[in-house]
Coordinates of C-alpha atoms and ligand atoms in Angstrom, one line a residue:
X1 CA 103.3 68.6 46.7
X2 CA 104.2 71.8 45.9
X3 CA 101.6 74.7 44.7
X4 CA 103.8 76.7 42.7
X5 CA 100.8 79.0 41.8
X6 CA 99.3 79.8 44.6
X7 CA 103.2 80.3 46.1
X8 CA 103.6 82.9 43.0
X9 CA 100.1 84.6 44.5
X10 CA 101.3 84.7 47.6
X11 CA 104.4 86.7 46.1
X12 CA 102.9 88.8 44.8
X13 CA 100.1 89.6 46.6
X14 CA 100.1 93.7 47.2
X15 CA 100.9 94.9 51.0
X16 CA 102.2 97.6 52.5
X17 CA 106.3 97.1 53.2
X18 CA 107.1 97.4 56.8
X19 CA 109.3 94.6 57.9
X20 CA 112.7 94.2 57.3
X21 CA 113.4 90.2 56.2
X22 CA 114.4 87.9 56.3
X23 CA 114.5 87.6 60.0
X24 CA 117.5 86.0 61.4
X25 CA 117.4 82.3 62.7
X26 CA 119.9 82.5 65.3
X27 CA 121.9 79.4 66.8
X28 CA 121.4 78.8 70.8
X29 CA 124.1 76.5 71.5
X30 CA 124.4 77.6 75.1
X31 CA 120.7 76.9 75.7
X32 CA 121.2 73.5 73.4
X33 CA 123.6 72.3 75.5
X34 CA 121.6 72.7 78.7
X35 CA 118.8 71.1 77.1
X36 CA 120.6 67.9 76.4
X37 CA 122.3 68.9 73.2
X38 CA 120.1 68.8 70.3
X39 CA 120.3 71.8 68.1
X40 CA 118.3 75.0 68.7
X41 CA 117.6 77.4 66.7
X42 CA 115.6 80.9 67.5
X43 CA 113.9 82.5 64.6
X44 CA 114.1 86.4 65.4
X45 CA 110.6 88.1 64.7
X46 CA 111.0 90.4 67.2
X47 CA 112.9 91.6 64.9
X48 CA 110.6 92.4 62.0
X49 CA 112.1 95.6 62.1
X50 CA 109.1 98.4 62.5
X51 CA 107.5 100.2 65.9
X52 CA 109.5 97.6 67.6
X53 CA 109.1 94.8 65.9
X54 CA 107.1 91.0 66.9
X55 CA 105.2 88.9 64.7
X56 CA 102.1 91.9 63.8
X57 CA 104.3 93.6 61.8
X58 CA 103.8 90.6 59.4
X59 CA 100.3 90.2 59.8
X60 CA 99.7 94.1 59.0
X61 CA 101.4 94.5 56.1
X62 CA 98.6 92.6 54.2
X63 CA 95.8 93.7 56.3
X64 CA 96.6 97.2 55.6
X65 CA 97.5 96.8 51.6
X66 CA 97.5 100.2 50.2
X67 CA 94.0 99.1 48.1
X68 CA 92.1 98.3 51.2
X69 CA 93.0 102.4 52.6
X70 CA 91.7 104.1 50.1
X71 CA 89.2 106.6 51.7
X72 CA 90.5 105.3 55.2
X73 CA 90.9 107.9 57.9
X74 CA 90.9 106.2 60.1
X75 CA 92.5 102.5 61.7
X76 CA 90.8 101.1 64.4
X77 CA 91.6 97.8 66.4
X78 CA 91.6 96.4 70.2
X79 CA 93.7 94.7 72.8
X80 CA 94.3 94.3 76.1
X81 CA 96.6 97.4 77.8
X82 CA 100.1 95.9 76.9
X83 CA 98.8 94.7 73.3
X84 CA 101.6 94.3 70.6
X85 CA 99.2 94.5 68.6
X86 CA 98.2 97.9 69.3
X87 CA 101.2 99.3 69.5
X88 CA 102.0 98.1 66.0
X89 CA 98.9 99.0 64.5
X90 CA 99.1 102.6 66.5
X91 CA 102.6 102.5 64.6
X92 CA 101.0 101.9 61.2
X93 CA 98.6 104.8 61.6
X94 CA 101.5 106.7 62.0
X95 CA 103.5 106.3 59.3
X96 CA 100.3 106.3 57.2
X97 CA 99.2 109.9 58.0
X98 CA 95.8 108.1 59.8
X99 CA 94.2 108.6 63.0
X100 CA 94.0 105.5 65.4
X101 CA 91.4 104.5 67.7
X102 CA 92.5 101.8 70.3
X103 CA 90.4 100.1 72.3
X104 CA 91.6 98.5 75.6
X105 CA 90.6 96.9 78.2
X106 CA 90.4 97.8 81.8
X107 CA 91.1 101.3 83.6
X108 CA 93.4 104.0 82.3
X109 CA 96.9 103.8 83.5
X110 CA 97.6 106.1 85.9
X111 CA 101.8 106.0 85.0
X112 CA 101.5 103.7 81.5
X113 CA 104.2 101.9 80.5
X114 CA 105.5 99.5 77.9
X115 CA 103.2 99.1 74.9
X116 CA 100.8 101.1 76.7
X117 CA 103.6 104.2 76.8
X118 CA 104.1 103.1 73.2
X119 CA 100.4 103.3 72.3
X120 CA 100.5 106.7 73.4
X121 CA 103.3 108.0 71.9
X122 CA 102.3 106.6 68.5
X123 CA 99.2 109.4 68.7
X124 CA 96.7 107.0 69.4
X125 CA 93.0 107.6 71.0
X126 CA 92.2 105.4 73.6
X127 CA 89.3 104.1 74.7
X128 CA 89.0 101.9 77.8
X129 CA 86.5 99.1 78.1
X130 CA 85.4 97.2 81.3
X131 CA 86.8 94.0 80.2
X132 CA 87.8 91.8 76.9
X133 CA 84.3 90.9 76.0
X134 CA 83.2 94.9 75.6
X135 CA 86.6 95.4 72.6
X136 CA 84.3 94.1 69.8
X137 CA 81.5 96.1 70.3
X138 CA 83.9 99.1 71.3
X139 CA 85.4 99.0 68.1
X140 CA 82.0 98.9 66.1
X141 CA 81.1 102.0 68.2
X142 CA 84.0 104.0 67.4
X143 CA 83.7 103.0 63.7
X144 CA 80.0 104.5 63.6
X145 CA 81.1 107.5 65.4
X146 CA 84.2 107.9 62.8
X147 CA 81.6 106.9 60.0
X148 CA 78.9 109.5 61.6
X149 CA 81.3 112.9 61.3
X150 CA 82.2 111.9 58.0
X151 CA 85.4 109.6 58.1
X152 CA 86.1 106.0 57.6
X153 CA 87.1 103.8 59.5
X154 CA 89.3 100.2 59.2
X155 CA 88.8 98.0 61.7
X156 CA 91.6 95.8 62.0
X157 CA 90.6 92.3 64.3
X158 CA 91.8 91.4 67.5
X159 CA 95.9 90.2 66.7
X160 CA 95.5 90.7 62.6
X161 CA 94.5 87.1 62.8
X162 CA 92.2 87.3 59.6
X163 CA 92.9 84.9 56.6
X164 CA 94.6 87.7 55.1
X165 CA 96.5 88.5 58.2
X166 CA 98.2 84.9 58.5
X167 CA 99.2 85.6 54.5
X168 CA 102.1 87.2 56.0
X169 CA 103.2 84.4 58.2
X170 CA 103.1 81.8 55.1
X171 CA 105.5 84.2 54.2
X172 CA 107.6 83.8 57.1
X173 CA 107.1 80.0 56.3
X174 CA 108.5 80.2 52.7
X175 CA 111.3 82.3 54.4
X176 CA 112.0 80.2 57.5
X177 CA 112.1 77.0 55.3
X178 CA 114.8 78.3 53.0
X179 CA 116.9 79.5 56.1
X180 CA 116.7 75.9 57.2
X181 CA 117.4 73.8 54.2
X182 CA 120.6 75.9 54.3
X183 CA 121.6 74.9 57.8
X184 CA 123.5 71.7 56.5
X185 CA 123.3 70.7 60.5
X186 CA 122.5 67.0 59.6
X187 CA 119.0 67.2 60.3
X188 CA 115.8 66.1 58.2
X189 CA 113.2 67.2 60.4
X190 CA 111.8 70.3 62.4
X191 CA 109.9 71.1 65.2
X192 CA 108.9 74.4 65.4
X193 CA 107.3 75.9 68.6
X194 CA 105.7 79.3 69.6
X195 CA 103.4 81.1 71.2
X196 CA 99.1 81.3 70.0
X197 CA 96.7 83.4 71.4
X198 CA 94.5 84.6 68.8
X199 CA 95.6 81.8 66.3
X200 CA 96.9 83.6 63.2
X201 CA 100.4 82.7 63.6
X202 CA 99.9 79.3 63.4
X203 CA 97.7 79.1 60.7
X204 CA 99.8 81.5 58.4
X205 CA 102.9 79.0 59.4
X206 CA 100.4 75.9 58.7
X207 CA 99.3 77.4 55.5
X208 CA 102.8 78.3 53.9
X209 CA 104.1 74.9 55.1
X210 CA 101.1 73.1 53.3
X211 CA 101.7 75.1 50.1
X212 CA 105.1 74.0 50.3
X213 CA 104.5 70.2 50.6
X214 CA 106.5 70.7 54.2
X215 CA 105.6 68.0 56.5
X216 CA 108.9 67.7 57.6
X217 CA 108.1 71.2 60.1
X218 CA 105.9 70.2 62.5
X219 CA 104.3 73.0 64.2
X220 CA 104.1 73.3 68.2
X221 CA 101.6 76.6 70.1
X222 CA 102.0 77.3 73.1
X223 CA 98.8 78.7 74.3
X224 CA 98.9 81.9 76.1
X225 CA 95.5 82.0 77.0
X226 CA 92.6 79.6 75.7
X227 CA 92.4 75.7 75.7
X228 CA 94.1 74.1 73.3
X229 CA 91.5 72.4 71.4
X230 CA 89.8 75.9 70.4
X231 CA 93.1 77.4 69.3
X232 CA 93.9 74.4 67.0
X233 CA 90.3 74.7 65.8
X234 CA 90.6 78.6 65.2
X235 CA 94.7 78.1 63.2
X236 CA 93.2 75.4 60.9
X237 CA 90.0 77.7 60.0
X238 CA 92.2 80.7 60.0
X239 CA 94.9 78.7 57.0
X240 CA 91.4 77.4 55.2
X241 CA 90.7 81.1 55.0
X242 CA 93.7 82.3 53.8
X243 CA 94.1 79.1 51.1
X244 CA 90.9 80.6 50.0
X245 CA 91.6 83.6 49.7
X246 CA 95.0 82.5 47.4
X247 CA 92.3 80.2 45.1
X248 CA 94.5 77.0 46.3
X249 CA 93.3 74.2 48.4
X250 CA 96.7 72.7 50.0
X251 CA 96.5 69.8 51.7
X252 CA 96.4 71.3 55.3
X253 CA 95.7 68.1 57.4
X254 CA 99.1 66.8 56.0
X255 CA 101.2 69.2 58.4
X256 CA 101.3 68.6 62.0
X257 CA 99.9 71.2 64.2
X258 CA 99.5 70.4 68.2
X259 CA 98.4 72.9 70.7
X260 CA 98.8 72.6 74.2
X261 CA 97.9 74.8 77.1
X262 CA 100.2 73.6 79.9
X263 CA 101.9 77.0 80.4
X264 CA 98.8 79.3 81.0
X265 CA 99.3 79.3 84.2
X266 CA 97.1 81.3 86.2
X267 CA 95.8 82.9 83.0
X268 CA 97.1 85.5 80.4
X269 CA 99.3 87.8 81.2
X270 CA 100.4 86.3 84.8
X271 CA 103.7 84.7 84.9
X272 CA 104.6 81.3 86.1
X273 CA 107.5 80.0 88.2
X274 CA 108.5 78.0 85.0
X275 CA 107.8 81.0 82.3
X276 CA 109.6 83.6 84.9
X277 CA 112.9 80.2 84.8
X278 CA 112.6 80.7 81.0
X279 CA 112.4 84.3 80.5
X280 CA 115.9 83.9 82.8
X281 CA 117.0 81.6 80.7
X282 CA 117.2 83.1 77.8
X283 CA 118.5 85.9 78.7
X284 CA 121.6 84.8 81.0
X285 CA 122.6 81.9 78.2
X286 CA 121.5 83.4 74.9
X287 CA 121.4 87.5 75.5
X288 CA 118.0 87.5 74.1
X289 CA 114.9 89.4 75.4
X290 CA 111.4 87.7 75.9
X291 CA 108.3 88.9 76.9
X292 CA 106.1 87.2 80.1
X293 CA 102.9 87.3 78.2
X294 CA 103.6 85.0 75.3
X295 CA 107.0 84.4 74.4
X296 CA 108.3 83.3 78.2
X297 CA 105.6 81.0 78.1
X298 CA 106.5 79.6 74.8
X299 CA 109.7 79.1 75.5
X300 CA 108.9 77.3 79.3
X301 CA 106.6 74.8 76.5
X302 CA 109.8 74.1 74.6
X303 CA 112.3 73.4 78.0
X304 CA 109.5 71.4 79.6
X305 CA 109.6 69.3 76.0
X306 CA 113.1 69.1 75.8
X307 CA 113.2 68.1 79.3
X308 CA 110.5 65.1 79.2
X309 CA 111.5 64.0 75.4
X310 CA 114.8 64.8 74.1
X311 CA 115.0 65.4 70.2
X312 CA 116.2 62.2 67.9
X313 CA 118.8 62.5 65.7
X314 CA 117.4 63.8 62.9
X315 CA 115.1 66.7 64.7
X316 CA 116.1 70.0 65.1
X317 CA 114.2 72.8 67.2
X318 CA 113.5 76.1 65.7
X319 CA 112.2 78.7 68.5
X320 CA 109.9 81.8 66.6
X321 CA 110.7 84.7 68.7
X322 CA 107.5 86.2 68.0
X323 CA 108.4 89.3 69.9
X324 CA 106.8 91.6 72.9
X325 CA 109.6 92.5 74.8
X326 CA 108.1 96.4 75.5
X327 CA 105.5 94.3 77.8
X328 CA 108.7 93.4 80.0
X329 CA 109.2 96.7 80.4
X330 CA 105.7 97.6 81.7
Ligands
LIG401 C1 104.6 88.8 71.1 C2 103.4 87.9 70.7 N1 103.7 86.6 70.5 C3 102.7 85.8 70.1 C4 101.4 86.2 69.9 C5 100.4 85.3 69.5 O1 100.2 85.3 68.1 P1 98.7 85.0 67.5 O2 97.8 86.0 68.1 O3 98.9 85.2 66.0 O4 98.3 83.6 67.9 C6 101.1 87.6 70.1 C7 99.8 88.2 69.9 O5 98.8 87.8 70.4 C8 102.1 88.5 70.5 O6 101.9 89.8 70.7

């Protein structure tokens, strides 16, 4: 069932307006028909539009609502060295008139490149830490420091992947949902894959689907990183959040969410034989651009589905392109 109030919250709930949407949902018939025919379809949040686009650019524009900056100088958050994240947020300080304080992992590029160009160019501060498990406490240090010579600091989580964060993609939900309802391709049902790493992608899709009454979009992540069980665990918490957060209680165990952690590889950030074939593959039969961290992986979770289960007549496949393509270029 429908929550028509909580939808009219979620409306018009204040944020700052970054993206330009709706996003396209482009066709892939070249890639359909090497994947046995069934009809593809690739959502385009890489191209949200802002600092480059990807899926942050969502996620931001409700974590940095113009009432949670005031008295903000400053915007603080973490990542590894290629983060999209980073970058965007970087971006967002930028157009803002704020200083940003990033704090990455491992050494300091010597030459950097990609996001990590990006970061830099965007006026960041950087500020390396030995390894992932140091960003959280690296973030509360700068905070104090900001805090101590008479600033403020926001500190923005790891990926935006707050309940308020993954408001933006039951947004993209609403948005993707009316895109597909005027398809008229003959099919009833959806299965919608993409990449999770820190979670709030998923739950913001999970979310927006349950306050829509949507069970016909079932939702596939594609871990880039952690087992599967703790990033279903962290997308279902996340959505509870954010339904919080709008006063609503949707029925979020009525939408399908699997995770599965088949493409990780040799861990985050290292390409795989099959992620490297689909990166290829997108490129040579559809022209567009992925990235090896998440999206490459992604899409090597959908071709390995289509592969081993071809879609019935009445699914579809909708592809998020959640972005990242500056990390190709690193
Ligand atoms: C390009 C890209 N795709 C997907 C993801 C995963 O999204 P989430 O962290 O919301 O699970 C990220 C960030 O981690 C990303 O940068």
């Amino acid at each position: 069932m429908t929550d028509a109030g909580a939808l009219d919250r979620l409306a018009n709930w204040p944020r700052l307006t970054l993206a330009q949407l709706p996003t396209r949902l482009l066709q892939a018939p070249r890639l359909s028909s090497d994947l046995g025919g069934g009809p593809i379809y690739i959502k385009m949040d890489a191209e949200t539009g802002f600092a480059l686009g990807g899926n942050k650019v969502r996620k931001l524009e409700f974590e940095l609502a113009p009432a949670r900056l005031e008295g903000v100088t400053h915007l603080v958050t973490a990542g590894g060295p290629q983060s999209n994240h980073c970058r965007v947020t970087a971006a967002c300080a930028a157009r803002l008139g704020l200083a940003c304080v990033l704090v990455t992992n491992g050494p300091e590029p010597d030459r950097p490149t990609g996001n990590a160009l990006l970061h830099r160019l965007f006026g960041a501060t950087i500020e390396t830490v030995e390894d992932r498990a140091h960003r959280a406490a690296g973030m509360e240090a700068a905070a104090k420091r900001i805090a101590s010579s008479g600033g403020r600091a926001l500190v923005v989580p790891i990926g935006a992947s707050t309940g308020l964060g993954c408001l933006g993609y039951a947004t993209a939900a609403i948005e993707l949902v009316t895109q597909l309802d005027a398809l008229g391709d003959g099919r009833s049902q959806t299965v919608l894959i993409g990449s999770t790493s820190s979670g709030g992608t998923m739950a913001g899709l999970l979310l927006g689907l349950a306050l829509l009454g949507r069970d016909d979009v079932r939702l596939l992540g594609v871990s880039a990183d952690a087992p599967a069980d703790e990033l279903t665990d962290t997308a279902r918490a996340l959505a509870a959040e954010g339904a919080e957060l709008l006063g609503a209680a949707p029925d979020l165990g009525s939408i399908h969410l699997e995770t599965i952690d088949d493409q990780v590889g040799a861990g985050y950030g290292i390409p795989t034989p099959d992620s490297d074939a689909a990166l290829r593959d997108f490129a040579r039969l559809e022209g567009v651009v992925l990235d090896p961290t998440y999206t490459a992986k992604a899409a090597a979770g959908l071709i390995n589905r289509l592969r081993t289960e071809a879609l019935t007549a009445s699914e579809r496949v909708v592809f998020l392109h959640s972005g990242g393509a500056p990390g190709l270029l690193s």
